[in-house]
Amino acid sequence: GATKPVVSPASGAMAWAGASPQFSQPESESQFKFRGKFQTEIMATRSDIETTDYGRASEIRRVRLGAQGAFSPSLDYVAELDFGGDKIGYEDIFVRYRMSDHTAIRLGHHEASVSLDDETSDSNHSFLERSLHNSLSLGRSVGLGFETQGQRWSLNAGLFGQSQLDTEVGESEGWKAATRLMWTPLHNSNHTWHLGAASYYVSLGEEDYRVSARPESHQLAALFDTGEHAANDVKYVGLEAAFQHHSLLFQAEFGEQTVDYTQLDESRFVTGYAQAAWLISGEQRNYDRSRGKFGGVVPATSWGEGGKGALELALRSSHMDLVSGDISGGKGSTLSVGLNWYPKSFLRLSANWVHFEIDNSLEVLPQGYATHKGNAFAVRSQVTW
Amino acid sequence: GATKPVVSPASGAMAWAGASPQFSQPESESQFKFRGKFQTEIMATRSDIETTDYGRASEIRRVRLGAQGAFSPSLDYVAELDFGGDKIGYEDIFVRYRMSDHTAIRLGHHEASVSLDDETSDSNHSFLERSLHNSLSLGRSVGLGFETQGQRWSLNAGLFGQSQLDTEVGESEGWKAATRLMWTPLHNSNHTWHLGAASYYVSLGEEDYRVSARPESHQLAALFDTGEHAANDVKYVGLEAAFQHHSLLFQAEFGEQTVDYTQLDESRFVTGYAQAAWLISGEQRNYDRSRGKFGGVVPATSWGEGGKGALELALRSSHMDLVSGDISGGKGSTLSVGLNWYPKSFLRLSANWVHFEIDNSLEVLPQGYATHKGNAFAVRSQVTW
Amino acid sequence: GATKPVVSPASGAMAWAGASPQFSQPESESQFKFRGKFQTEIMATRSDIETTDYGRASEIRRVRLGAQGAFSPSLDYVAELDFGGDKIGYEDIFVRYRMSDHTAIRLGHHEASVSLDDETSDSNHSFLERSLHNSLSLGRSVGLGFETQGQRWSLNAGLFGQSQLDTEVGESEGWKAATRLMWTPLHNSNHTWHLGAASYYVSLGEEDYRVSARPESHQLAALFDTGEHAANDVKYVGLEAAFQHHSLLFQAEFGEQTVDYTQLDESRFVTGYAQAAWLISGEQRNYDRSRGKFGGVVPATSWGEGGKGALELALRSSHMDLVSGDISGGKGSTLSVGLNWYPKSFLRLSANWVHFEIDNSLEVLPQGYATHKGNAFAVRSQVTW
């Protein structure tokens, strides 16, 4: 009900954080801030097969509303929802307790840390869509996470269920265990070396399992697709490396997933990508050691105030092989070029061009077609606050 | 993730804007404000045909949450979602750049400016539902908009796609181009003459097209309805006029839409309305020249503080003819009376009575019925912040 | 549109209310505050019948976003949405006018006051789920509510429709009238006696009616279930009592519902529960006389600041009998034990264990089974702001 909240005698303070205010209560060191963003997009696709030639299109890609706060310096939370695509999407919704400067636990709906590409926020990513490799990541679920770090290493681990109740009776919901170990042999103001290894295990208990991926364009259908088949469990091993040299950032990842199907042969699916991003205007992304990821771009000069904002050029080559055992889910690659203009902090305009080539995607290709080639183009405007 | 935002050293300022605070950062002239509103409604309908006699009903008509802000005086944004009717509705979600005091562009999800009735916010409208004429408007889509003005004229133009990805493969999503030219021969503190002409073109490429309208009551079904038929393109021409004399506001619009059906004869659909609204308590609505629309009511005195709030009486007659070519989508008219009480700013109680008469609505009328008559009544409470 | 709001010259003030700021405008005594919370849950169920043995599961139980504010000390509003379970849920969305210190009306979407269990906020409830008894409550609908109180009594009354438009044509939407009379023979700083009687009437006009209840675990299906059958109207009488002695709170309710089915025999459904909650750490819940309910727990000491937070132990026994007339919807009982830890205000960790036994639930039990027994366990983390 609308009962009057208890108002503490000490009034709060306000600071400007990002593109919106952050409120704090000095006495208890409590904090509160609203979060949000939106992305609108105009796209075009041309393909050599008529049935996947989507032509021009446009969409509201993401609209997010949420909040973050702290009850004390060691206890904070975040809750964010996405309303893109005409449905409710659950983003970070968890409470975190920092046991020390280096160790924290997360309880709630959060990301299973298994990949640099996946951990990088879509707001901050050099490309509009994550790589093909990301389709082997686990995404967010309800669970318990743990993160800690030493002088040159950090470790993320978690145990997860699902986001929504499993409506299937008579058996337990599947569960997932994930871990990611990172090593940072070099990390100073201008240079960072990041190396990592991740693995996860998913217990399915004969639930249906599917791997699918759009070829790095949200307009395209999931042209890589294993189809749904009952499986016992899934195992994964991934390797990752990144090197930042001033405004240049190179990164590459490789992953192999083993699916123990209930009635089909065991399959091994392989993905990987390599990418380079260059902030032409000279800025440099921050590196977050605790989660092993790079942050967003803060333009050195702002457009409209005598400056031009920041400009970034990015190139990526991705590969995916879902053809193994009894599965013909597609084997192919994409080449992406991205151009990002950040006129001011919290405002971004991006253009991406993607070329894709896929063989043996039997679930998706019309009969009689062996390969599938095409190009996708998209421009996006993004506002965060 | 819940990474700590960068807090700028200069703390922000707060002012009271509308029924909620507006925050600003003096240094960068950034701004931020939350937006929201809700409308709850109780209705009753009586019709001469049993199958559309809806009786009493009630509903949450709209609940909106969102934000608006500015990165600088020339660069601002708005993002708002509607959660009425058990689904996610996308409202204004765009970023705007003001190139000068008179010229601006909008990028994102916004309204195609084609009609005074459509541009008027539902919060500020003298009636609970827009006129029959509004069913020929284009609503909001993802696109690029342009608005400029001279001493006595203003121009809105835009190029649009859709809000959501078209799932139909093998062809491009339809697109729309819209323009509206307004002339303001007289505009002083007490008198405004507003004249306008609008036109739009919708390229459909054999997609299904439908025009439908509820007779100015949200409880009723779309008793005007052409049904869905494949069409090549749609053209529209509209004319509008408004005259404000102190607390009296007269307005009228007329529109003609030509649909080039793929397999049916070309059809011409016609709509129009005339309305008068009188603020009995003497207030006067503001006129916004850049978008050609009138604003909300700010009561001269507040109820409960020695005053009575503002009271408005409104009368509207609307007409719609969807009978043309091979289409019998209904021909008819409505007469609406509205009474609005604004006890305080941002709080509104409204009552509307609508009489409707429709002929030849073959898609909707039960067999054997030639005409369809009835009355609808609704009361609404509205809070905005 | 993104028109600039009118900024009042007097700037606002901020105070810390709950875990987030509350803004006010001293001149008009306007107020504004954001509301929100989230609950994530991990559960397990074991049942003697294989088809309802759900095993382990997890979910985001609730995520809420909203706002509350006041236009003046006597006129306030609240609007809150829930996004749990992948759908939009309407919570309190109403405007309230306080005619005097003791009398107020509510207009909009709000709770029909018929039970202590139902009125207690899920954030503040001693158990994760309300009792079986709650399935006879009416929940929230659009309507008009009235509340008043004398020295030792209070009265809530309301007339309601529905939240969403009834899509059934040819007949009126059902309506509900509810009233609840409460007597508080004793109410001082340490002791409260609360006695109450409630009744309601639902007019259905041959609409389908169903009573169903999950056995106090959100993971379980509605194992009590009358099925859907056309009914003319529903009548209810309920009795309630609560006694608070310092940190001990005892409460019990009993309800009887009479359903006048259109084609089946009249049925009488009976529910009730008794519960005890003990705040081991010595805190005491507030009692709200106007709505007849107890509030949340404010820990005397905070965990991490030399204290341990608050700890609460709760025990509940509930009973439900949906076997009457032609209906065999289940007859059974549950026994629940709850343990709540409130490390700080606005943060809560809870564990619940529920044992249930049900007979004669013909709609739900697989053929050949007469009874249904099992246990459910759940842990939840909750953050409110």
Tab-separated table of C-alpha atoms in Angstrom, chain A:
chain	number	residue	atom	x	y	z
A	1	GLY	CA	0.000	0.000	0.000
A	2	ALA	CA	0.881	3.661	-0.153
A	3	THR	CA	1.946	3.818	3.453
A	4	LYS	CA	4.288	6.686	4.187
A	5	PRO	CA	7.903	5.519	4.261
A	6	VAL	CA	9.977	6.259	7.348
A	7	VAL	CA	12.038	9.306	6.436
A	8	SER	CA	15.426	9.393	8.109
A	9	PRO	CA	16.360	12.707	9.659
A	10	ALA	CA	19.671	12.984	7.804
A	11	SER	CA	18.909	14.236	4.312
A	12	GLY	CA	20.701	12.703	1.347
A	13	ALA	CA	23.243	14.011	-1.123
A	14	MET	CA	23.251	14.006	-4.896
A	15	ALA	CA	26.084	13.667	-7.392
A	16	TRP	CA	26.012	13.308	-11.150
A	17	ALA	CA	26.931	9.768	-12.156
A	18	GLY	CA	26.881	8.916	-15.801
A	19	ALA	CA	23.998	10.758	-17.440
A	20	SER	CA	21.787	10.738	-14.358
A	21	PRO	CA	21.972	11.564	-10.663
A	22	GLN	CA	23.255	9.239	-7.952
A	23	PHE	CA	21.841	9.724	-4.482
A	24	SER	CA	23.576	8.879	-1.250
A	25	GLN	CA	22.929	8.997	2.452
A	26	PRO	CA	26.233	9.982	4.060
A	27	GLU	CA	25.466	8.496	7.495
A	28	SER	CA	24.873	4.906	6.422
A	29	GLU	CA	26.850	5.249	3.172
A	30	SER	CA	23.741	4.015	1.357
A	31	GLN	CA	23.450	4.789	-2.338
A	32	PHE	CA	20.771	4.728	-5.008
A	33	LYS	CA	20.763	5.312	-8.744
A	34	PHE	CA	18.378	4.660	-11.611
A	35	ARG	CA	19.651	2.781	-14.638
A	36	GLY	CA	18.374	2.657	-18.146
A	37	LYS	CA	19.173	2.711	-21.830
A	38	PHE	CA	17.660	2.336	-25.243
A	39	GLN	CA	18.872	1.221	-28.661
A	40	THR	CA	16.992	1.735	-31.938
A	41	GLU	CA	18.185	0.149	-35.138
A	42	ILE	CA	17.760	0.242	-38.910
A	43	MET	CA	18.983	-2.813	-40.824
A	44	ALA	CA	19.244	-4.436	-44.209
A	45	THR	CA	20.156	-7.981	-45.242
A	46	ARG	CA	20.930	-9.511	-48.603
A	47	SER	CA	21.313	-13.262	-48.958
A	48	ASP	CA	21.868	-15.630	-51.875
A	49	ILE	CA	18.842	-17.696	-50.859
A	50	GLU	CA	15.518	-15.975	-51.303
A	51	THR	CA	13.958	-17.317	-48.126
A	52	THR	CA	16.487	-15.552	-45.917
A	53	ASP	CA	16.718	-12.317	-47.848
A	54	TYR	CA	15.152	-10.035	-45.263
A	55	GLY	CA	15.568	-6.722	-47.067
A	56	ARG	CA	15.227	-3.550	-45.000
A	57	ALA	CA	13.904	-3.501	-41.438
A	58	SER	CA	13.967	-1.483	-38.232
A	59	GLU	CA	13.423	-2.197	-34.555
A	60	ILE	CA	13.720	-1.093	-30.970
A	61	ARG	CA	16.565	-3.402	-29.994
A	62	ARG	CA	16.644	-2.804	-26.251
A	63	VAL	CA	14.869	-0.580	-23.721
A	64	ARG	CA	15.983	-1.040	-20.134
A	65	LEU	CA	14.745	0.302	-16.843
A	66	GLY	CA	16.139	-0.507	-13.441
A	67	ALA	CA	17.942	0.608	-10.333
A	68	GLN	CA	21.120	-0.015	-8.410
A	69	GLY	CA	21.979	0.830	-4.841
A	70	ALA	CA	24.047	0.056	-1.792
A	71	PHE	CA	23.028	-0.543	1.812
A	72	SER	CA	26.647	-0.021	2.861
A	73	PRO	CA	30.007	0.016	1.056
A	74	SER	CA	30.161	-3.784	1.253
A	75	LEU	CA	26.563	-4.612	0.364
A	76	ASP	CA	25.032	-3.512	-2.918
A	77	TYR	CA	22.445	-4.610	-5.472
A	78	VAL	CA	21.300	-4.109	-9.041
A	79	ALA	CA	17.951	-4.816	-10.707
A	80	GLU	CA	17.392	-4.222	-14.401
A	81	LEU	CA	14.719	-5.294	-16.869
A	82	ASP	CA	14.761	-5.245	-20.645
A	83	PHE	CA	11.597	-4.553	-22.645
A	84	GLY	CA	12.892	-4.980	-26.201
A	85	GLY	CA	11.283	-7.482	-28.581
A	86	ASP	CA	7.816	-7.117	-26.998
A	87	LYS	CA	8.750	-9.226	-23.971
A	88	ILE	CA	10.163	-8.928	-20.466
A	89	GLY	CA	13.854	-9.743	-20.226
A	90	TYR	CA	15.615	-10.272	-16.901
A	91	GLU	CA	19.064	-8.683	-16.716
A	92	ASP	CA	21.212	-8.346	-13.596
A	93	ILE	CA	18.939	-8.810	-10.566
A	94	PHE	CA	21.188	-9.662	-7.639
A	95	VAL	CA	22.583	-8.599	-4.295
A	96	ARG	CA	26.352	-8.620	-3.759
A	97	TYR	CA	28.369	-8.843	-0.591
A	98	ARG	CA	32.012	-7.787	-0.728
A	99	MET	CA	33.788	-9.826	1.926
A	100	SER	CA	37.018	-7.930	1.284
A	101	ASP	CA	38.523	-5.670	-1.375
A	102	HIS	CA	39.211	-8.738	-3.464
A	103	THR	CA	36.440	-11.189	-2.750
A	104	ALA	CA	32.686	-10.965	-3.262
A	105	ILE	CA	29.635	-13.178	-3.583
A	106	ARG	CA	26.546	-12.555	-5.715
A	107	LEU	CA	23.138	-13.990	-4.937
A	108	GLY	CA	20.352	-13.751	-7.513
A	109	HIS	CA	20.011	-13.568	-11.274
A	110	HIS	CA	23.415	-12.924	-12.820
A	111	GLU	CA	25.805	-13.904	-15.587
A	112	ALA	CA	27.757	-17.152	-15.463
A	113	SER	CA	31.267	-15.837	-16.156
A	114	VAL	CA	32.674	-17.994	-18.978
A	115	SER	CA	33.849	-15.593	-21.713
A	116	LEU	CA	35.275	-12.121	-22.310
A	117	ASP	CA	32.819	-11.583	-25.180
A	118	ASP	CA	29.856	-12.485	-22.983
A	119	GLU	CA	30.979	-10.437	-19.974
A	120	THR	CA	31.428	-7.287	-22.092
A	121	SER	CA	28.238	-5.197	-21.797
A	122	ASP	CA	26.307	-4.742	-25.046
A	123	SER	CA	26.472	-0.987	-24.356
A	124	ASN	CA	30.265	-1.113	-24.355
A	125	HIS	CA	30.891	-3.822	-26.961
A	126	SER	CA	32.816	-2.756	-30.085
A	127	PHE	CA	30.199	-4.544	-32.227
A	128	LEU	CA	26.399	-4.349	-32.273
A	129	GLU	CA	26.053	-8.087	-31.689
A	130	ARG	CA	28.337	-10.471	-29.832
A	131	SER	CA	30.321	-13.040	-31.811
A	132	LEU	CA	29.152	-16.494	-32.944
A	133	HIS	CA	31.244	-17.776	-30.024
A	134	ASN	CA	28.791	-16.232	-27.558
A	135	SER	CA	26.107	-18.787	-28.411
A	136	LEU	CA	28.052	-21.298	-26.277
A	137	SER	CA	27.904	-18.978	-23.233
A	138	LEU	CA	25.378	-19.619	-20.481
A	139	GLY	CA	23.891	-16.162	-19.992
A	140	ARG	CA	22.149	-15.219	-16.752
A	141	SER	CA	20.312	-17.501	-14.316
A	142	VAL	CA	19.350	-17.516	-10.649
A	143	GLY	CA	22.284	-18.722	-8.603
A	144	LEU	CA	25.190	-18.068	-6.312
A	145	GLY	CA	28.398	-16.535	-7.666
A	146	PHE	CA	31.836	-16.087	-6.187
A	147	GLU	CA	34.665	-13.844	-7.381
A	148	THR	CA	38.124	-13.333	-5.962
A	149	GLN	CA	41.510	-12.114	-7.141
A	150	GLY	CA	45.208	-12.147	-6.305
A	151	GLN	CA	48.013	-9.935	-7.548
A	152	ARG	CA	47.980	-11.225	-11.121
A	153	TRP	CA	44.985	-13.526	-11.293
A	154	SER	CA	41.257	-13.550	-10.710
A	155	LEU	CA	38.693	-16.296	-10.397
A	156	ASN	CA	34.914	-16.307	-11.018
A	157	ALA	CA	32.797	-19.308	-10.102
A	158	GLY	CA	29.078	-19.945	-9.875
A	159	LEU	CA	26.323	-22.478	-9.370
A	160	PHE	CA	23.072	-21.781	-11.224
A	161	GLY	CA	19.516	-22.943	-11.825
A	162	GLN	CA	17.191	-21.164	-14.242
A	163	SER	CA	15.420	-17.786	-14.419
A	164	GLN	CA	11.908	-19.125	-14.606
A	165	LEU	CA	10.234	-22.087	-12.980
A	166	ASP	CA	10.529	-25.270	-15.002
A	167	THR	CA	6.963	-26.334	-15.705
A	168	GLU	CA	7.957	-29.915	-16.401
A	169	VAL	CA	6.920	-32.077	-13.478
A	170	GLY	CA	8.455	-35.351	-12.385
A	171	GLU	CA	12.078	-34.248	-12.585
A	172	SER	CA	14.465	-31.590	-11.300
A	173	GLU	CA	15.257	-28.438	-13.233
A	174	GLY	CA	18.703	-28.611	-14.852
A	175	TRP	CA	21.596	-26.924	-13.118
A	176	LYS	CA	24.902	-25.407	-14.204
A	177	ALA	CA	28.320	-24.970	-12.633
A	178	ALA	CA	30.733	-22.521	-14.249
A	179	THR	CA	34.228	-21.303	-13.516
A	180	ARG	CA	36.650	-18.882	-15.178
A	181	LEU	CA	40.264	-18.357	-14.215
A	182	MET	CA	42.053	-15.278	-15.497
A	183	TRP	CA	45.700	-14.320	-15.496
A	184	THR	CA	46.890	-10.754	-16.019
A	185	PRO	CA	50.673	-10.989	-16.574
A	186	LEU	CA	50.855	-7.310	-17.504
A	187	HIS	CA	48.518	-4.497	-16.457
A	188	ASN	CA	49.636	-0.888	-16.318
A	189	SER	CA	48.134	2.401	-17.476
A	190	ASN	CA	48.831	1.715	-21.157
A	191	HIS	CA	49.220	-2.032	-21.556
A	192	THR	CA	47.171	-5.018	-20.459
A	193	TRP	CA	47.644	-8.691	-21.132
A	194	HIS	CA	44.588	-10.794	-20.246
A	195	LEU	CA	44.622	-14.601	-20.472
A	196	GLY	CA	41.784	-16.845	-19.376
A	197	ALA	CA	40.411	-20.339	-19.261
A	198	ALA	CA	36.799	-21.232	-18.530
A	199	SER	CA	34.771	-24.378	-18.173
A	200	TYR	CA	31.220	-25.279	-17.335
A	201	TYR	CA	29.015	-28.276	-16.768
A	202	VAL	CA	25.251	-28.349	-17.414
A	203	SER	CA	23.168	-31.186	-16.007
A	204	LEU	CA	20.086	-31.665	-18.183
A	205	GLY	CA	18.608	-35.008	-17.179
A	206	GLU	CA	17.174	-35.725	-20.645
A	207	GLU	CA	15.762	-32.230	-21.146
A	208	ASP	CA	15.834	-30.905	-24.718
A	209	TYR	CA	18.974	-29.005	-25.620
A	210	ARG	CA	19.653	-26.664	-28.533
A	211	VAL	CA	22.545	-24.520	-29.724
A	212	SER	CA	21.636	-21.815	-32.222
A	213	ALA	CA	23.197	-18.587	-33.449
A	214	ARG	CA	22.249	-15.686	-35.667
A	215	PRO	CA	25.234	-14.745	-37.842
A	216	GLU	CA	26.068	-11.597	-35.826
A	217	SER	CA	23.007	-9.713	-37.081
A	218	HIS	CA	19.781	-9.437	-35.083
A	219	GLN	CA	17.741	-9.235	-38.270
A	220	LEU	CA	18.737	-12.699	-39.459
A	221	ALA	CA	17.185	-15.913	-38.204
A	222	ALA	CA	19.328	-18.400	-36.265
A	223	LEU	CA	20.983	-19.811	-39.380
A	224	PHE	CA	23.197	-21.990	-37.195
A	225	ASP	CA	20.888	-24.390	-35.371
A	226	THR	CA	21.322	-27.880	-33.952
A	227	GLY	CA	17.581	-28.320	-33.412
A	228	GLU	CA	16.183	-29.592	-30.096
A	229	HIS	CA	17.252	-33.023	-28.890
A	230	ALA	CA	17.169	-34.648	-25.457
A	231	ALA	CA	20.571	-34.606	-23.749
A	232	ASN	CA	22.044	-35.813	-20.463
A	233	ASP	CA	24.650	-33.146	-19.932
A	234	VAL	CA	26.880	-30.557	-21.589
A	235	LYS	CA	30.554	-29.814	-20.945
A	236	TYR	CA	32.556	-26.818	-22.125
A	237	VAL	CA	36.140	-25.636	-22.188
A	238	GLY	CA	37.113	-22.171	-23.392
A	239	LEU	CA	40.340	-20.205	-23.804
A	240	GLU	CA	40.667	-16.467	-24.196
A	241	ALA	CA	43.368	-13.846	-24.654
A	242	ALA	CA	43.377	-10.068	-24.980
A	243	PHE	CA	46.101	-7.503	-25.433
A	244	GLN	CA	45.536	-3.793	-25.015
A	245	HIS	CA	48.161	-1.374	-26.266
A	246	HIS	CA	46.974	2.208	-25.669
A	247	SER	CA	43.934	2.675	-27.903
A	248	LEU	CA	44.321	-0.692	-29.618
A	249	LEU	CA	42.574	-3.758	-28.247
A	250	PHE	CA	43.079	-7.254	-29.645
A	251	GLN	CA	41.118	-10.203	-28.333
A	252	ALA	CA	40.464	-13.808	-29.295
A	253	GLU	CA	38.539	-16.725	-27.818
A	254	PHE	CA	38.074	-20.386	-28.548
A	255	GLY	CA	35.498	-22.782	-27.131
A	256	GLU	CA	34.610	-26.448	-27.382
A	257	GLN	CA	31.349	-27.876	-26.141
A	258	THR	CA	30.606	-31.581	-25.713
A	259	VAL	CA	26.949	-32.595	-25.678
A	260	ASP	CA	26.026	-36.039	-24.371
A	261	TYR	CA	22.741	-36.615	-26.230
A	262	THR	CA	20.326	-39.153	-24.820
A	263	GLN	CA	19.582	-40.922	-28.107
A	264	LEU	CA	22.049	-39.390	-30.576
A	265	ASP	CA	25.812	-39.708	-30.778
A	266	GLU	CA	27.893	-37.423	-28.585
A	267	SER	CA	28.700	-34.173	-30.435
A	268	ARG	CA	31.529	-31.669	-30.151
A	269	PHE	CA	30.737	-28.111	-31.188
A	270	VAL	CA	33.534	-25.602	-31.750
A	271	THR	CA	33.515	-21.795	-31.933
A	272	GLY	CA	36.016	-18.983	-31.890
A	273	TYR	CA	36.728	-15.438	-32.966
A	274	ALA	CA	39.509	-12.891	-33.204
A	275	GLN	CA	38.888	-9.155	-33.157
A	276	ALA	CA	40.735	-5.867	-33.179
A	277	ALA	CA	39.335	-2.497	-32.118
A	278	TRP	CA	41.098	0.802	-32.604
A	279	LEU	CA	39.990	4.019	-30.916
A	280	ILE	CA	41.174	6.331	-33.687
A	281	SER	CA	40.639	9.379	-31.477
A	282	GLY	CA	43.078	7.971	-28.913
A	283	GLU	CA	40.885	6.955	-25.948
A	284	GLN	CA	41.508	3.764	-24.022
A	285	ARG	CA	39.001	1.352	-22.433
A	286	ASN	CA	39.322	0.480	-18.744
A	287	TYR	CA	40.044	-3.096	-17.713
A	288	ASP	CA	38.013	-4.630	-14.873
A	289	ARG	CA	40.093	-7.365	-13.246
A	290	SER	CA	37.387	-8.775	-10.996
A	291	ARG	CA	35.183	-9.888	-13.910
A	292	GLY	CA	37.841	-9.936	-16.643
A	293	LYS	CA	36.332	-7.439	-19.065
A	294	PHE	CA	36.892	-4.081	-20.745
A	295	GLY	CA	34.625	-1.085	-20.108
A	296	GLY	CA	33.071	1.601	-22.273
A	297	VAL	CA	34.484	4.573	-24.130
A	298	VAL	CA	34.649	8.000	-22.495
A	299	PRO	CA	35.355	10.459	-25.333
A	300	ALA	CA	38.364	12.737	-24.697
A	301	THR	CA	36.457	15.605	-26.286
A	302	SER	CA	32.720	16.099	-26.647
A	303	TRP	CA	31.015	16.840	-29.930
A	304	GLY	CA	29.313	20.232	-29.907
A	305	GLU	CA	31.736	21.591	-27.307
A	306	GLY	CA	34.664	22.199	-29.616
A	307	GLY	CA	35.473	18.487	-29.933
A	308	LYS	CA	34.484	15.622	-32.176
A	309	GLY	CA	33.784	12.823	-29.711
A	310	ALA	CA	35.468	9.433	-30.007
A	311	LEU	CA	35.705	7.276	-33.113
A	312	GLU	CA	36.361	3.530	-33.121
A	313	LEU	CA	37.027	1.074	-35.923
A	314	ALA	CA	36.680	-2.648	-35.258
A	315	LEU	CA	37.229	-5.830	-37.244
A	316	ARG	CA	36.186	-9.357	-36.279
A	317	SER	CA	36.403	-12.811	-37.761
A	318	SER	CA	34.279	-15.544	-36.164
A	319	HIS	CA	33.924	-19.225	-36.810
A	320	MET	CA	31.371	-21.846	-35.722
A	321	ASP	CA	31.152	-25.582	-36.324
A	322	LEU	CA	27.927	-27.288	-35.230
A	323	VAL	CA	28.428	-30.297	-37.499
A	324	SER	CA	29.340	-33.296	-35.336
A	325	GLY	CA	27.967	-36.763	-34.559
A	326	ASP	CA	24.357	-36.938	-35.766
A	327	ILE	CA	23.980	-33.136	-35.846
A	328	SER	CA	24.284	-30.919	-38.923
A	329	GLY	CA	23.707	-27.525	-37.353
A	330	GLY	CA	25.924	-25.544	-39.719
A	331	LYS	CA	29.589	-24.830	-40.171
A	332	GLY	CA	30.627	-21.381	-41.229
A	333	SER	CA	32.176	-18.051	-40.527
A	334	THR	CA	31.457	-14.351	-40.427
A	335	LEU	CA	33.537	-11.261	-41.071
A	336	SER	CA	32.377	-8.065	-39.367
A	337	VAL	CA	33.450	-4.462	-39.659
A	338	GLY	CA	32.241	-1.963	-37.093
A	339	LEU	CA	32.423	1.800	-36.881
A	340	ASN	CA	31.413	3.523	-33.648
A	341	TRP	CA	31.022	7.212	-33.015
A	342	TYR	CA	30.619	8.369	-29.405
A	343	PRO	CA	29.716	12.085	-29.787
A	344	LYS	CA	29.502	12.386	-25.987
A	345	SER	CA	29.595	10.021	-23.063
A	346	PHE	CA	26.394	7.940	-22.895
A	347	LEU	CA	25.512	8.563	-26.550
A	348	ARG	CA	26.646	6.235	-29.337
A	349	LEU	CA	26.012	5.803	-33.059
A	350	SER	CA	27.258	2.589	-34.677
A	351	ALA	CA	27.330	0.973	-38.092
A	352	ASN	CA	28.120	-2.718	-38.652
A	353	TRP	CA	28.591	-4.708	-41.819
A	354	VAL	CA	28.670	-8.508	-41.594
A	355	HIS	CA	29.457	-11.066	-44.263
A	356	PHE	CA	28.438	-14.655	-43.486
A	357	GLU	CA	28.927	-18.048	-45.116
A	358	ILE	CA	27.356	-21.235	-43.756
A	359	ASP	CA	27.448	-24.868	-44.919
A	360	ASN	CA	25.470	-27.879	-43.759
A	361	SER	CA	22.877	-26.089	-41.685
A	362	LEU	CA	20.260	-28.751	-42.344
A	363	GLU	CA	17.701	-27.459	-39.852
A	364	VAL	CA	17.548	-24.089	-41.572
A	365	LEU	CA	18.554	-24.348	-45.236
A	366	PRO	CA	15.763	-25.031	-47.733
A	367	GLN	CA	16.035	-28.448	-49.341
A	368	GLY	CA	18.530	-28.629	-52.199
A	369	TYR	CA	20.762	-25.873	-50.850
A	370	ALA	CA	24.223	-26.781	-49.564
A	371	THR	CA	25.539	-23.345	-48.618
A	372	HIS	CA	24.203	-20.031	-47.541
A	373	LYS	CA	25.966	-16.702	-48.090
A	374	GLY	CA	24.971	-13.140	-47.446
A	375	ASN	CA	25.599	-9.694	-46.029
A	376	ALA	CA	23.930	-7.791	-43.243
A	377	PHE	CA	24.136	-4.107	-42.451
A	378	ALA	CA	22.858	-2.238	-39.393
A	379	VAL	CA	23.024	1.226	-37.851
A	380	ARG	CA	22.129	1.796	-34.225
A	381	SER	CA	21.662	4.781	-31.944
A	382	GLN	CA	22.179	4.182	-28.223
A	383	VAL	CA	21.452	6.310	-25.179
A	384	THR	CA	22.382	5.205	-21.636
A	385	TRP	CA	21.730	6.982	-18.334
